[in-house]
């Protein structure tokens, strides 16, 4: 990144989102490009009448043609700015009181931290970087140096976001970029307050990483199981919600996931926390199954739980998938509601950014009508503070959760 090599002129009437500091400029809004900027170059963006609006990185191979990074004409897009933003992001996490008590955080959250296409997660000094834009890909070297200086990690890995890089026509990198390779699949131990987890940072075919965005929600939901209560923890992954419930003395937790690897780690996590004296006499079950099939069977058998957690993967990746995803969320929540003991609680989540909070609530409403159950919202949950929502980029808000008391 350095001096602008081109000028992107917007079509008339298409400057509003740029004026509102939205960081993505779609190719359809562009009238003309002056100069011959190469993909990855810095460009200035002006309105139809030539007034300067913003500056960003161009990639004409992508639908998002310019990644906007500054609205200050005096600010140059150079290596120093990229490094400075990395430092700022890391120092914001260090000063966040909500992140005290954990050694695992998202250090950089892409556009929300002014760094489009760059995500960095820290697992006890092991940083995993994910790159999903040409802009971030070109800044790989600067990123590694800035992370090394600001966070002093033991290891930095890069995990390429191949799916999204495809849209940017960039070939993925990946692998160890700093420090020494961990022994084969050696897991990292992290903790959220008292609960400890093993995380496979880079796994050969294994499930890797950890859902840091649910950190506060796991603790919030666990309180509803209370001492001796039962929890059905669907899409359990490595057992996050279950372990918090066990720590608070839940009587029985059933974990369901279709990944045997994830359940394997969940089981190891349970043993680890038992050894640390964190859990009570919780009966912990691990079921490798499709959640939809398994819930139907449990409903037909008349099973009931004090708390049912529904934390599925993203059902909708883009606006064209919203209708189909809405039906899947409705089916899932109808099944989940049927399994809540009268007076118990449903904790239901969606991490599909294209389904907003209002639509999610409407879907849940439809599910409650079909399940013939009354449900009242007692808590609204969102993503943890290390995944901050940038006001000028509402798309950065993607995780929604509702805790409902069901009668
Ligand atoms: N609740 C977890 C995160 C869930 S991630 C936590 O707090 O850490 C989503 C999980 O859903 C993944 O582990 C994936 O293996 C699982 N999954 C996806 N589709 C599934 C299905 N149809 N049935 C069961 N599990 C599924």
CSV table of N, CA and C and ligand atoms in Angstrom, one decimal, residues 197 207 210-214 218 233-241 256-260 262 287-292 309-315, ligand 1:
chain,number,residue,atom,x,y,z
A,197,UNK,N,-10.4,-25.4,28.3
A,197,UNK,CA,-10.7,-26.1,27.1
A,197,UNK,C,-9.4,-26.4,26.4
A,207,UNK,N,-11.3,-30.9,13.7
A,207,UNK,CA,-11.9,-29.6,14.0
A,207,UNK,C,-10.9,-28.7,14.6
A,210,UNK,N,-12.0,-22.4,18.0
A,210,UNK,CA,-12.9,-22.3,19.1
A,210,UNK,C,-13.8,-21.1,18.8
A,211,UNK,N,-15.1,-21.2,19.3
A,211,UNK,CA,-16.1,-20.2,19.0
A,211,UNK,C,-16.0,-19.1,20.1
A,212,UNK,N,-15.1,-18.2,19.9
A,212,UNK,CA,-14.8,-17.2,21.0
A,212,UNK,C,-16.0,-16.2,21.1
A,213,UNK,N,-16.8,-16.1,20.0
A,213,UNK,CA,-17.9,-15.1,20.0
A,213,UNK,C,-19.0,-15.5,21.0
A,214,UNK,N,-19.1,-16.8,21.5
A,214,UNK,CA,-20.1,-17.2,22.4
A,214,UNK,C,-19.6,-17.1,23.9
A,218,UNK,N,-22.2,-18.4,26.9
A,218,UNK,CA,-22.1,-19.8,27.6
A,218,UNK,C,-22.3,-19.6,29.1
A,233,UNK,N,-27.7,-29.9,25.0
A,233,UNK,CA,-26.8,-29.0,24.3
A,233,UNK,C,-26.6,-29.4,22.9
A,234,UNK,N,-27.4,-28.8,22.0
A,234,UNK,CA,-27.2,-29.3,20.6
A,234,UNK,C,-26.1,-28.5,19.8
A,235,UNK,N,-25.6,-29.1,18.8
A,235,UNK,CA,-24.4,-28.5,18.1
A,235,UNK,C,-23.4,-28.1,19.1
A,236,UNK,N,-23.0,-29.1,19.9
A,236,UNK,CA,-22.2,-28.8,21.1
A,236,UNK,C,-20.8,-28.5,20.8
A,237,UNK,N,-20.3,-28.9,19.6
A,237,UNK,CA,-18.8,-28.7,19.3
A,237,UNK,C,-18.0,-29.3,20.5
A,238,UNK,N,-17.1,-28.5,21.1
A,238,UNK,CA,-16.2,-29.1,22.1
A,238,UNK,C,-16.8,-28.9,23.5
A,239,UNK,N,-18.1,-28.6,23.6
A,239,UNK,CA,-18.8,-28.7,24.9
A,239,UNK,C,-18.9,-27.4,25.7
A,240,UNK,N,-18.7,-26.3,25.0
A,240,UNK,CA,-18.7,-25.0,25.7
A,240,UNK,C,-19.8,-24.7,26.7
A,241,UNK,N,-21.1,-24.8,26.2
A,241,UNK,CA,-22.2,-24.6,27.0
A,241,UNK,C,-22.3,-25.6,28.1
A,256,UNK,N,-25.0,-33.0,21.7
A,256,UNK,CA,-25.2,-33.6,20.4
A,256,UNK,C,-24.4,-32.9,19.3
A,257,UNK,N,-23.6,-33.6,18.5
A,257,UNK,CA,-22.9,-33.0,17.4
A,257,UNK,C,-22.7,-34.1,16.4
A,258,UNK,N,-22.6,-33.6,15.1
A,258,UNK,CA,-22.4,-34.6,14.0
A,258,UNK,C,-20.9,-34.9,13.9
A,259,UNK,N,-20.0,-34.2,14.6
A,259,UNK,CA,-18.6,-34.4,14.4
A,259,UNK,C,-18.1,-35.2,15.6
A,260,UNK,N,-17.6,-36.4,15.3
A,260,UNK,CA,-17.0,-37.3,16.3
A,260,UNK,C,-15.7,-36.7,16.9
A,262,UNK,N,-15.1,-33.4,17.3
A,262,UNK,CA,-15.5,-32.4,18.2
A,262,UNK,C,-15.9,-33.0,19.5
A,287,UNK,N,-23.4,-37.5,22.2
A,287,UNK,CA,-24.2,-38.2,21.1
A,287,UNK,C,-23.7,-37.7,19.8
A,288,UNK,N,-23.2,-38.6,19.0
A,288,UNK,CA,-22.8,-38.3,17.6
A,288,UNK,C,-24.0,-38.5,16.7
A,289,UNK,N,-24.6,-37.5,16.3
A,289,UNK,CA,-25.8,-37.6,15.5
A,289,UNK,C,-26.2,-36.3,14.8
A,290,UNK,N,-27.1,-36.4,13.8
A,290,UNK,CA,-27.6,-35.2,13.2
A,290,UNK,C,-28.7,-34.6,14.2
A,291,UNK,N,-28.5,-33.4,14.5
A,291,UNK,CA,-29.4,-32.8,15.5
A,291,UNK,C,-30.9,-32.9,15.1
A,292,UNK,N,-31.2,-32.6,13.9
A,292,UNK,CA,-32.6,-32.6,13.5
A,292,UNK,C,-33.2,-34.0,13.7
A,309,UNK,N,-30.4,-25.9,24.4
A,309,UNK,CA,-29.5,-24.9,23.7
A,309,UNK,C,-29.5,-25.3,22.2
A,310,UNK,N,-29.8,-24.3,21.4
A,310,UNK,CA,-29.7,-24.5,19.9
A,310,UNK,C,-28.6,-23.5,19.4
A,311,UNK,N,-27.5,-24.1,19.0
A,311,UNK,CA,-26.4,-23.2,18.5
A,311,UNK,C,-25.9,-23.7,17.2
A,312,UNK,N,-26.7,-23.6,16.1
A,312,UNK,CA,-26.3,-24.3,14.9
A,312,UNK,C,-25.3,-23.5,14.1
A,313,UNK,N,-24.6,-24.1,13.1
A,313,UNK,CA,-23.7,-23.3,12.3
A,313,UNK,C,-24.5,-22.4,11.4
A,314,UNK,N,-23.8,-21.5,10.7
A,314,UNK,CA,-24.5,-20.5,9.8
A,314,UNK,C,-25.3,-21.2,8.8
A,315,UNK,N,-26.7,-21.0,8.8
A,315,UNK,CA,-27.5,-21.6,7.8
A,315,UNK,C,-27.6,-20.7,6.5
B,1,LIG,N1,-22.0,-24.4,20.7
B,1,LIG,C1,-20.6,-24.6,20.2
B,1,LIG,C2,-20.4,-24.1,18.8
B,1,LIG,C3,-21.2,-24.7,17.8
B,1,LIG,S1,-20.5,-24.7,16.2
B,1,LIG,C4,-19.7,-23.9,21.2
B,1,LIG,O1,-20.2,-23.2,22.2
B,1,LIG,O2,-18.5,-24.0,21.1
B,1,LIG,C5,-21.6,-25.7,15.2
B,1,LIG,C6,-21.4,-27.2,15.4
B,1,LIG,O3,-22.5,-27.9,14.8
B,1,LIG,C7,-20.1,-27.9,14.8
B,1,LIG,O4,-19.5,-28.5,15.9
B,1,LIG,C8,-20.7,-28.9,13.8
B,1,LIG,O5,-19.9,-30.1,13.8
B,1,LIG,C9,-22.1,-29.1,14.3
B,1,LIG,N2,-23.1,-29.5,13.2
B,1,LIG,C10,-23.3,-28.9,12.1
B,1,LIG,N3,-24.4,-29.4,11.5
B,1,LIG,C11,-24.9,-30.4,12.3
B,1,LIG,C12,-26.0,-31.3,12.3
B,1,LIG,N4,-26.9,-31.3,11.3
B,1,LIG,N5,-26.2,-32.1,13.3
B,1,LIG,C13,-25.3,-32.1,14.4
B,1,LIG,N6,-24.2,-31.3,14.5
B,1,LIG,C14,-24.0,-30.4,13.4
